[in-house]
Amino acid sequence: MLRLINIGKLYGITDNNSPKTGNDLAVVNCLEHAYLDFKHGRIAGFGLMKDIPEHTENISYHDVKNGIVLPGFIDCHTHLVFAESRENEFVDRLKGLSYQEIAERGGGILNSAAKLAAMSEDELFENAQHRLQKLIKYGTTAIEIKSGYGLNTEAELKMLRVIKRLKENNAIPIKSTFLGAHAFPALYKNNPEQYVDLIVNEMLPRVVNERLADYVDAFCEQGYFSVEQTERIVQKAAEYGLKARLHVNQFNSFGAIEMAAKNGVLSVEHLEEMTQTDLETLAESGMYGVALPACSFFLQIPYTPARKLILANVPLVLASDFNPGSSPTGNLNFVWSLACIYMKMLPEEAFNALTINAANALEIADQVGSIAIGKKATILISHSAASLNSFPYHFGESLINEVFVDGYLVG
Ligand code: NIG
Ligand code: FE
């Protein structure tokens, strides 16, 4: 057994795994002067130092020296597998082009797809593994990863196989999402319906048959996949038992949320453009609302109206959207800062959105997302933070010094 002793503040203790909403989103339970026990990779006990149990077996000690302990962060929306960064487009945007204008000129997602086509599966894996290791040091200890830079059957399967290898090579929970409907390849420009046929009739059956995806996704947006096309994909995936998490309302509100609510979609993500009807439909549906403030920051587009979602009792989640086009960072410490500074979330609200709510959105809240007996011994230690407020306050930094995954110190 491993016992963490002299914990200054132990944050994120929960007595149930439910997502937090409304006023409860700001509630974070904390023990001061605490210990925490790990056994067989799980949390076996915790309490106040003054109540520390007698030695009953071999115990190793890890002195936290008055530092802070948190449950690990969870990133429920990433495009971690990609071939290359897209700095040229970044500079084009600085010169005045918009994200959509760049995409219309063949840049954007199609640019990433061309680069991915030219890269071997091994090299893609090595690159993604390197990125993931860096993220774990920043405190990301469970992650969702999408395909979507393949855009043909073989390349989509190649991406999903890379995600499968990441699952096999890392101890943290990883969920994979099939995003064949990320953009229309040039070949189908004049016949987009044929590409949707390909997704539904060829890609999805192969993905399911090879058990390569936990979820399905689509970029439901003007100029990308229409509400009807997205619904077709969602319904076909449901026949195969795959739930959907969808990119919606990034640039336009055009009925995607209503369709998602009707079809039992698990989460709607982005939500930068929200009408009152969208908000009410989302609130009634029970779907998770995922905000991606690093994308808003990088593209200089509106932020998700987080306060409105909180007041409407939507289970709000924060994620990085790590991808080479709209959010080239997976650093959730920075996402935490952006959520507070631009969306006026309280540090506690953003913390819950990055931990217990994100765990629920990935359907792994029984394993991770909070400090509770039986959950994975996956936690973060900070020696420099004074309280939860320190993390978003020191924007651009990571105050995480040590990361334990399943009871082992990994970073
Ligand atoms: O979530 N919006 C669609 N997909 C990504 C961007 C992908 C890209 O530009 O490569 C996003 O922002
Ligand atoms: Fe995304």
Short mmCIF file of C-alpha atoms and ligand atoms in Angstrom, two decimals:
data_model
loop_
_atom_site.label_atom_id
_atom_site.label_comp_id
_atom_site.label_asym_id
_atom_site.label_seq_id
_atom_site.Cartn_x
_atom_site.Cartn_y
_atom_site.Cartn_z
CA MET A 1 0.00 0.00 0.00
CA LEU A 2 1.12 3.57 -0.73
CA ARG A 3 0.13 6.33 1.67
CA LEU A 4 0.32 10.00 0.64
CA ILE A 5 0.83 11.98 3.84
CA ASN A 6 0.86 15.66 4.81
CA ILE A 7 -1.48 16.71 2.03
CA GLY A 8 -2.15 20.43 2.55
CA LYS A 9 -5.47 20.34 0.68
CA LEU A 10 -7.16 17.29 -0.83
CA TYR A 11 -9.69 18.56 -3.40
CA GLY A 12 -12.43 16.85 -5.38
CA ILE A 13 -13.86 14.41 -2.86
CA THR A 14 -17.30 13.20 -3.95
CA ASP A 15 -19.89 10.92 -2.40
CA ASN A 16 -21.57 10.17 -5.73
CA ASN A 17 -20.54 10.14 -9.37
CA SER A 18 -23.29 12.36 -10.78
CA PRO A 19 -22.44 15.33 -12.99
CA LYS A 20 -22.65 18.66 -11.20
CA THR A 21 -25.06 21.34 -12.40
CA GLY A 22 -26.36 24.76 -11.36
CA ASN A 23 -25.17 26.03 -7.99
CA ASP A 24 -23.68 22.63 -7.22
CA LEU A 25 -21.10 23.16 -9.99
CA ALA A 26 -19.26 25.56 -7.68
CA VAL A 27 -19.08 23.05 -4.83
CA VAL A 28 -15.73 21.29 -4.37
CA ASN A 29 -15.25 19.25 -1.21
CA CYS A 30 -11.83 19.61 0.37
CA LEU A 31 -9.98 18.10 3.33
CA GLU A 32 -7.09 20.03 4.89
CA HIS A 33 -4.11 18.21 6.46
CA ALA A 34 -5.09 14.91 4.91
CA TYR A 35 -3.71 11.51 3.92
CA LEU A 36 -4.68 9.34 0.94
CA ASP A 37 -4.16 5.57 0.59
CA PHE A 38 -3.56 3.70 -2.69
CA LYS A 39 -3.88 -0.06 -2.95
CA HIS A 40 -3.78 -2.17 -6.11
CA GLY A 41 -3.98 1.00 -8.21
CA ARG A 42 -7.15 2.21 -6.50
CA ILE A 43 -8.01 4.74 -3.82
CA ALA A 44 -8.34 2.68 -0.66
CA GLY A 45 -8.95 5.39 1.94
CA PHE A 46 -8.44 9.02 2.92
CA GLY A 47 -9.00 11.27 5.89
CA LEU A 48 -7.41 13.79 8.22
CA MET A 49 -3.79 13.34 9.27
CA LYS A 50 -4.89 13.38 12.89
CA ASP A 51 -7.13 10.36 12.22
CA ILE A 52 -4.49 8.39 10.30
CA PRO A 53 -5.03 4.63 10.83
CA GLU A 54 -2.48 2.46 12.67
CA HIS A 55 0.03 0.46 10.62
CA THR A 56 -1.61 -2.83 9.79
CA GLU A 57 0.53 -3.87 6.81
CA ASN A 58 3.55 -2.82 4.77
CA ILE A 59 3.08 0.78 3.85
CA SER A 60 5.28 3.00 1.66
CA TYR A 61 4.97 6.69 2.35
CA HIS A 62 5.01 9.64 -0.04
CA ASP A 63 5.28 12.97 1.76
CA VAL A 64 3.29 15.65 -0.09
CA LYS A 65 4.86 18.31 2.18
CA ASN A 66 1.74 20.42 2.51
CA GLY A 67 1.11 20.41 -1.25
CA ILE A 68 -2.25 20.15 -3.01
CA VAL A 69 -3.77 16.93 -4.36
CA LEU A 70 -6.42 16.88 -7.11
CA PRO A 71 -8.05 14.15 -9.18
CA GLY A 72 -6.51 14.08 -12.68
CA PHE A 73 -7.98 16.23 -15.46
CA ILE A 74 -10.11 14.61 -18.17
CA ASP A 75 -10.15 15.85 -21.76
CA CYS A 76 -13.33 14.68 -23.50
CA HIS A 77 -12.73 16.33 -26.91
CA THR A 78 -9.44 16.08 -28.80
CA HIS A 79 -8.06 15.45 -32.27
CA LEU A 80 -4.72 14.29 -30.85
CA VAL A 81 -3.76 12.13 -33.84
CA PHE A 82 -2.61 14.34 -36.71
CA ALA A 83 0.36 14.50 -39.03
CA GLU A 84 1.56 18.09 -38.88
CA SER A 85 0.90 21.49 -37.38
CA ARG A 86 -0.58 24.26 -39.58
CA GLU A 87 1.42 27.39 -38.80
CA ASN A 88 0.92 28.80 -42.31
CA GLU A 89 -2.82 29.02 -41.76
CA PHE A 90 -2.22 30.71 -38.44
CA VAL A 91 -0.26 33.43 -40.22
CA ASP A 92 -2.95 33.65 -42.95
CA ARG A 93 -5.48 34.36 -40.21
CA LEU A 94 -3.21 37.02 -38.73
CA LYS A 95 -3.25 38.62 -42.18
CA GLY A 96 -7.04 38.71 -42.16
CA LEU A 97 -8.39 35.44 -43.56
CA SER A 98 -11.02 33.61 -41.51
CA TYR A 99 -10.97 29.91 -40.55
CA GLN A 100 -13.79 29.29 -43.07
CA GLU A 101 -12.05 31.24 -45.87
CA ILE A 102 -8.91 29.16 -45.37
CA ALA A 103 -10.99 25.99 -45.49
CA GLU A 104 -12.72 27.14 -48.71
CA ARG A 105 -9.28 27.49 -50.33
CA GLY A 106 -8.46 23.85 -49.60
CA GLY A 107 -6.68 24.52 -46.31
CA GLY A 108 -8.06 23.51 -42.94
CA ILE A 109 -9.18 19.94 -42.36
CA LEU A 110 -8.42 18.94 -45.99
CA ASN A 111 -4.86 20.19 -45.54
CA SER A 112 -4.48 17.95 -42.47
CA ALA A 113 -6.00 15.03 -44.40
CA ALA A 114 -3.45 15.40 -47.21
CA LYS A 115 -0.59 15.38 -44.71
CA LEU A 116 -2.02 12.41 -42.84
CA ALA A 117 -2.37 10.41 -46.07
CA ALA A 118 1.37 10.75 -46.61
CA MET A 119 2.36 9.59 -43.13
CA SER A 120 2.82 5.99 -42.03
CA GLU A 121 0.76 4.51 -39.22
CA ASP A 122 3.94 4.03 -37.17
CA GLU A 123 5.00 7.63 -37.49
CA LEU A 124 1.50 8.88 -36.67
CA PHE A 125 1.55 6.71 -33.57
CA GLU A 126 4.97 7.94 -32.45
CA ASN A 127 3.89 11.58 -32.87
CA ALA A 128 0.63 11.08 -31.00
CA GLN A 129 2.32 9.09 -28.23
CA HIS A 130 4.81 11.93 -27.76
CA ARG A 131 1.97 14.48 -27.51
CA LEU A 132 0.08 12.30 -25.07
CA GLN A 133 3.09 11.91 -22.80
CA LYS A 134 3.45 15.67 -22.66
CA LEU A 135 -0.24 16.06 -21.80
CA ILE A 136 -0.01 13.54 -18.97
CA LYS A 137 2.69 15.73 -17.40
CA TYR A 138 0.24 18.64 -17.63
CA GLY A 139 -2.29 16.51 -15.72
CA THR A 140 -4.49 14.98 -18.44
CA THR A 141 -5.19 11.48 -17.16
CA ALA A 142 -8.13 10.39 -19.34
CA ILE A 143 -8.75 11.46 -22.91
CA GLU A 144 -11.05 11.15 -25.90
CA ILE A 145 -9.42 11.11 -29.34
CA LYS A 146 -11.18 11.47 -32.71
CA SER A 147 -10.41 10.30 -36.22
CA GLY A 148 -11.44 12.71 -38.99
CA TYR A 149 -8.26 13.54 -40.87
CA GLY A 150 -8.55 10.39 -42.98
CA LEU A 151 -11.73 11.12 -44.94
CA ASN A 152 -11.55 7.82 -46.84
CA THR A 153 -12.12 4.35 -45.48
CA GLU A 154 -8.50 3.20 -45.26
CA ALA A 155 -7.15 6.44 -43.80
CA GLU A 156 -9.95 6.68 -41.23
CA LEU A 157 -9.20 3.10 -40.17
CA LYS A 158 -5.50 3.97 -40.01
CA MET A 159 -6.25 6.81 -37.58
CA LEU A 160 -8.49 4.63 -35.45
CA ARG A 161 -5.83 1.91 -35.33
CA VAL A 162 -3.37 4.52 -34.07
CA ILE A 163 -5.84 5.39 -31.30
CA LYS A 164 -6.16 1.69 -30.51
CA ARG A 165 -2.37 1.46 -30.15
CA LEU A 166 -2.43 4.50 -27.86
CA LYS A 167 -4.99 2.65 -25.71
CA GLU A 168 -2.76 -0.42 -25.58
CA ASN A 169 0.37 1.55 -24.73
CA ASN A 170 -0.94 3.87 -22.02
CA ALA A 171 -2.48 3.14 -18.65
CA ILE A 172 -4.89 6.08 -18.73
CA PRO A 173 -8.48 5.61 -20.02
CA ILE A 174 -8.72 6.53 -23.72
CA LYS A 175 -11.97 6.70 -25.70
CA SER A 176 -11.97 6.73 -29.50
CA THR A 177 -14.47 8.53 -31.67
CA PHE A 178 -15.09 7.93 -35.38
CA LEU A 179 -15.31 11.33 -37.11
CA GLY A 180 -15.43 10.34 -40.79
CA ALA A 181 -17.91 13.24 -41.16
CA HIS A 182 -15.34 15.96 -40.44
CA ALA A 183 -15.23 17.55 -43.92
CA PHE A 184 -16.13 16.62 -47.49
CA PRO A 185 -13.10 15.40 -49.46
CA ALA A 186 -12.52 17.33 -52.74
CA LEU A 187 -13.61 14.24 -54.68
CA TYR A 188 -17.15 14.58 -53.32
CA LYS A 189 -17.42 18.36 -53.51
CA ASN A 190 -20.21 18.20 -56.08
CA ASN A 191 -21.83 15.12 -54.66
CA PRO A 192 -21.67 15.33 -50.88
CA GLU A 193 -24.49 12.83 -50.39
CA GLN A 194 -22.26 10.15 -51.91
CA TYR A 195 -19.68 10.75 -49.17
CA VAL A 196 -22.38 10.35 -46.52
CA ASP A 197 -23.35 7.07 -48.27
CA LEU A 198 -19.71 5.99 -47.98
CA ILE A 199 -19.63 6.81 -44.26
CA VAL A 200 -22.88 5.01 -43.54
CA ASN A 201 -22.50 2.01 -45.86
CA GLU A 202 -18.79 1.33 -45.81
CA MET A 203 -16.86 3.15 -43.08
CA LEU A 204 -19.23 2.62 -40.16
CA PRO A 205 -19.64 -1.14 -40.70
CA ARG A 206 -15.85 -1.58 -40.93
CA VAL A 207 -15.23 0.58 -37.86
CA VAL A 208 -17.81 -1.38 -35.88
CA ASN A 209 -16.63 -4.73 -37.18
CA GLU A 210 -13.05 -4.00 -36.12
CA ARG A 211 -14.29 -2.52 -32.82
CA LEU A 212 -12.32 0.64 -33.42
CA ALA A 213 -14.68 3.27 -32.00
CA ASP A 214 -16.47 3.99 -28.75
CA TYR A 215 -18.45 6.91 -30.23
CA VAL A 216 -19.38 8.59 -33.48
CA ASP A 217 -19.07 12.32 -34.23
CA ALA A 218 -19.85 14.72 -37.10
CA PHE A 219 -19.02 18.36 -37.81
CA CYS A 220 -22.60 19.61 -38.14
CA GLU A 221 -22.15 23.07 -39.60
CA GLN A 222 -22.94 25.17 -42.66
CA GLY A 223 -20.48 24.21 -45.39
CA TYR A 224 -19.83 20.90 -43.64
CA PHE A 225 -22.45 18.31 -42.66
CA SER A 226 -26.10 19.39 -42.71
CA VAL A 227 -28.51 18.56 -39.90
CA GLU A 228 -30.11 15.88 -42.12
CA GLN A 229 -26.78 14.32 -43.09
CA THR A 230 -25.64 14.33 -39.47
CA GLU A 231 -28.92 12.75 -38.38
CA ARG A 232 -28.43 9.95 -40.92
CA ILE A 233 -25.01 9.18 -39.48
CA VAL A 234 -26.22 9.40 -35.87
CA GLN A 235 -29.13 7.06 -36.56
CA LYS A 236 -27.02 4.51 -38.43
CA ALA A 237 -24.43 4.55 -35.64
CA ALA A 238 -27.21 4.01 -33.09
CA GLU A 239 -28.25 0.86 -34.98
CA TYR A 240 -24.73 -0.39 -34.30
CA GLY A 241 -24.94 0.63 -30.65
CA LEU A 242 -22.62 3.63 -30.99
CA LYS A 243 -23.61 6.82 -29.19
CA ALA A 244 -22.89 10.21 -30.71
CA ARG A 245 -21.00 13.25 -29.48
CA LEU A 246 -21.31 16.07 -32.00
CA HIS A 247 -19.55 19.26 -33.16
CA VAL A 248 -22.45 21.75 -33.27
CA ASN A 249 -23.09 25.52 -33.21
CA GLN A 250 -19.44 26.51 -33.70
CA PHE A 251 -20.23 29.13 -36.34
CA ASN A 252 -24.00 28.87 -36.88
CA SER A 253 -27.16 27.87 -35.09
CA PHE A 254 -29.28 25.94 -37.59
CA GLY A 255 -31.18 23.22 -35.77
CA ALA A 256 -28.37 20.84 -34.83
CA ILE A 257 -29.15 20.85 -31.11
CA GLU A 258 -32.82 20.07 -31.69
CA MET A 259 -31.86 17.12 -33.91
CA ALA A 260 -29.29 15.94 -31.36
CA ALA A 261 -31.84 16.08 -28.53
CA LYS A 262 -34.36 14.10 -30.61
CA ASN A 263 -31.81 11.39 -31.33
CA GLY A 264 -30.46 10.78 -27.84
CA VAL A 265 -27.02 12.23 -28.55
CA LEU A 266 -24.69 12.08 -25.54
CA SER A 267 -23.03 15.47 -25.82
CA VAL A 268 -23.08 18.58 -27.97
CA GLU A 269 -19.73 20.31 -28.23
CA HIS A 270 -18.48 23.82 -29.18
CA LEU A 271 -21.76 25.80 -28.65
CA GLU A 272 -20.23 29.19 -29.41
CA GLU A 273 -23.43 30.32 -31.22
CA MET A 274 -26.45 29.63 -29.02
CA THR A 275 -29.99 30.98 -29.45
CA GLN A 276 -32.48 31.00 -26.59
CA THR A 277 -34.24 28.03 -28.22
CA ASP A 278 -30.94 26.12 -28.44
CA LEU A 279 -30.34 26.77 -24.77
CA GLU A 280 -33.80 25.62 -23.72
CA THR A 281 -33.65 22.52 -25.93
CA LEU A 282 -30.23 21.62 -24.54
CA ALA A 283 -31.37 22.16 -20.95
CA GLU A 284 -34.40 19.92 -21.39
CA SER A 285 -32.48 17.19 -23.18
CA GLY A 286 -30.02 16.14 -20.48
CA MET A 287 -27.18 16.17 -23.04
CA TYR A 288 -23.76 17.32 -21.87
CA GLY A 289 -22.72 20.75 -23.12
CA VAL A 290 -19.00 20.86 -23.88
CA ALA A 291 -17.23 24.23 -24.13
CA LEU A 292 -13.89 24.52 -25.91
CA PRO A 293 -12.48 27.92 -24.89
CA ALA A 294 -9.00 27.31 -26.37
CA CYS A 295 -10.64 27.13 -29.81
CA SER A 296 -12.51 30.41 -29.17
CA PHE A 297 -9.24 31.98 -28.04
CA PHE A 298 -7.20 30.78 -31.00
CA LEU A 299 -9.80 31.54 -33.71
CA GLN A 300 -10.98 34.70 -31.94
CA ILE A 301 -14.60 33.61 -32.14
CA PRO A 302 -17.23 33.96 -29.38
CA TYR A 303 -16.95 31.88 -26.23
CA THR A 304 -19.64 29.40 -25.21
CA PRO A 305 -22.10 31.28 -22.94
CA ALA A 306 -21.09 29.20 -19.93
CA ARG A 307 -23.05 31.20 -17.35
CA LYS A 308 -26.28 30.77 -19.32
CA LEU A 309 -25.67 27.02 -19.50
CA ILE A 310 -24.98 26.85 -15.77
CA LEU A 311 -28.12 28.86 -14.92
CA ALA A 312 -30.13 26.49 -17.15
CA ASN A 313 -28.72 23.49 -15.24
CA VAL A 314 -26.93 22.03 -18.27
CA PRO A 315 -24.15 19.63 -17.20
CA LEU A 316 -21.25 21.76 -18.43
CA VAL A 317 -17.92 20.24 -19.43
CA LEU A 318 -14.64 21.85 -20.52
CA ALA A 319 -12.22 20.29 -23.00
CA SER A 320 -9.21 21.34 -25.07
CA ASP A 321 -10.26 20.49 -28.67
CA PHE A 322 -6.53 19.87 -29.24
CA ASN A 323 -6.06 19.96 -33.04
CA PRO A 324 -3.68 21.63 -35.52
CA GLY A 325 -6.28 24.01 -36.99
CA SER A 326 -8.33 25.61 -34.26
CA SER A 327 -6.66 24.73 -30.95
CA PRO A 328 -3.02 23.65 -31.08
CA THR A 329 -2.85 23.01 -27.34
CA GLY A 330 -4.04 20.20 -25.13
CA ASN A 331 -3.00 22.01 -21.97
CA LEU A 332 -6.02 21.89 -19.66
CA ASN A 333 -4.33 24.28 -17.21
CA PHE A 334 -4.65 26.93 -19.90
CA VAL A 335 -8.24 25.87 -20.65
CA TRP A 336 -8.97 26.35 -16.94
CA SER A 337 -7.61 29.94 -17.11
CA LEU A 338 -9.58 30.74 -20.28
CA ALA A 339 -12.79 29.39 -18.73
CA CYS A 340 -12.36 31.74 -15.78
CA ILE A 341 -11.05 34.81 -17.61
CA TYR A 342 -13.28 34.77 -20.70
CA MET A 343 -16.34 32.79 -19.59
CA LYS A 344 -16.35 34.08 -15.99
CA MET A 345 -16.52 30.61 -14.53
CA LEU A 346 -15.36 30.33 -10.94
CA PRO A 347 -12.21 28.25 -10.41
CA GLU A 348 -14.34 25.61 -8.64
CA GLU A 349 -16.85 25.47 -11.51
CA ALA A 350 -14.13 25.01 -14.09
CA PHE A 351 -12.44 22.38 -11.91
CA ASN A 352 -15.66 20.31 -11.74
CA ALA A 353 -16.18 20.79 -15.49
CA LEU A 354 -12.67 19.37 -16.11
CA THR A 355 -12.98 16.45 -13.71
CA ILE A 356 -16.25 14.87 -12.54
CA ASN A 357 -18.39 16.32 -15.37
CA ALA A 358 -15.84 15.37 -18.02
CA ALA A 359 -15.70 11.86 -16.56
CA ASN A 360 -19.47 11.62 -16.94
CA ALA A 361 -19.35 12.88 -20.52
CA LEU A 362 -16.93 10.02 -21.29
CA GLU A 363 -19.01 7.54 -19.24
CA ILE A 364 -16.06 6.72 -16.96
CA ALA A 365 -17.19 8.48 -13.78
CA ASP A 366 -17.20 5.16 -11.93
CA GLN A 367 -13.40 4.98 -12.46
CA VAL A 368 -12.08 8.55 -12.49
CA GLY A 369 -13.03 12.22 -12.05
CA SER A 370 -12.96 12.55 -8.26
CA ILE A 371 -11.45 11.34 -5.01
CA ALA A 372 -13.59 8.43 -3.85
CA ILE A 373 -12.83 4.99 -2.49
CA GLY A 374 -12.55 2.40 -5.27
CA LYS A 375 -11.72 4.90 -8.01
CA LYS A 376 -8.41 4.78 -9.85
CA ALA A 377 -5.44 6.08 -7.87
CA THR A 378 -4.90 8.72 -10.53
CA ILE A 379 -4.15 12.10 -9.00
CA LEU A 380 -2.13 15.29 -9.45
CA ILE A 381 0.14 16.98 -6.91
CA SER A 382 1.07 20.66 -6.86
CA HIS A 383 3.72 22.05 -4.55
CA SER A 384 3.31 25.67 -5.62
CA ALA A 385 -0.46 26.20 -5.68
CA ALA A 386 -2.02 27.76 -2.57
CA SER A 387 -5.59 26.80 -3.45
CA LEU A 388 -7.71 25.92 -6.50
CA ASN A 389 -7.61 29.61 -7.42
CA SER A 390 -3.87 29.41 -8.10
CA PHE A 391 -4.29 27.11 -11.11
CA PRO A 392 -6.30 29.42 -13.42
CA TYR A 393 -4.62 32.54 -11.98
CA HIS A 394 -1.15 31.47 -13.20
CA PHE A 395 -2.29 31.37 -16.84
CA GLY A 396 0.17 29.93 -19.31
CA GLU A 397 1.76 27.78 -16.62
CA SER A 398 1.19 24.34 -15.22
CA LEU A 399 1.40 24.12 -11.45
CA ILE A 400 1.30 20.31 -11.60
CA ASN A 401 4.51 18.79 -10.20
CA GLU A 402 3.69 15.10 -9.88
CA VAL A 403 1.22 12.82 -11.63
CA PHE A 404 0.15 9.40 -10.34
CA VAL A 405 -1.66 7.01 -12.66
CA ASP A 406 -3.14 3.84 -11.14
CA GLY A 407 -0.96 4.37 -8.06
CA TYR A 408 2.31 4.84 -9.98
CA LEU A 409 4.24 8.08 -10.26
CA VAL A 410 4.46 8.74 -14.02
CA GLY A 411 5.43 12.37 -14.29
O1 NIG B 1 -13.23 21.12 -33.35
N1 NIG B 1 -14.64 22.14 -35.95
C1 NIG B 1 -14.18 21.13 -36.48
N2 NIG B 1 -13.11 20.47 -36.12
C2 NIG B 1 -12.06 20.98 -35.34
C3 NIG B 1 -11.06 21.71 -36.17
C4 NIG B 1 -10.31 20.79 -37.00
C5 NIG B 1 -9.24 21.43 -37.84
O2 NIG B 1 -9.27 22.63 -38.16
O3 NIG B 1 -8.34 20.67 -38.18
C6 NIG B 1 -12.59 21.75 -34.17
O4 NIG B 1 -12.41 22.97 -34.03
FE FE B 2 -13.10 19.43 -32.39
#
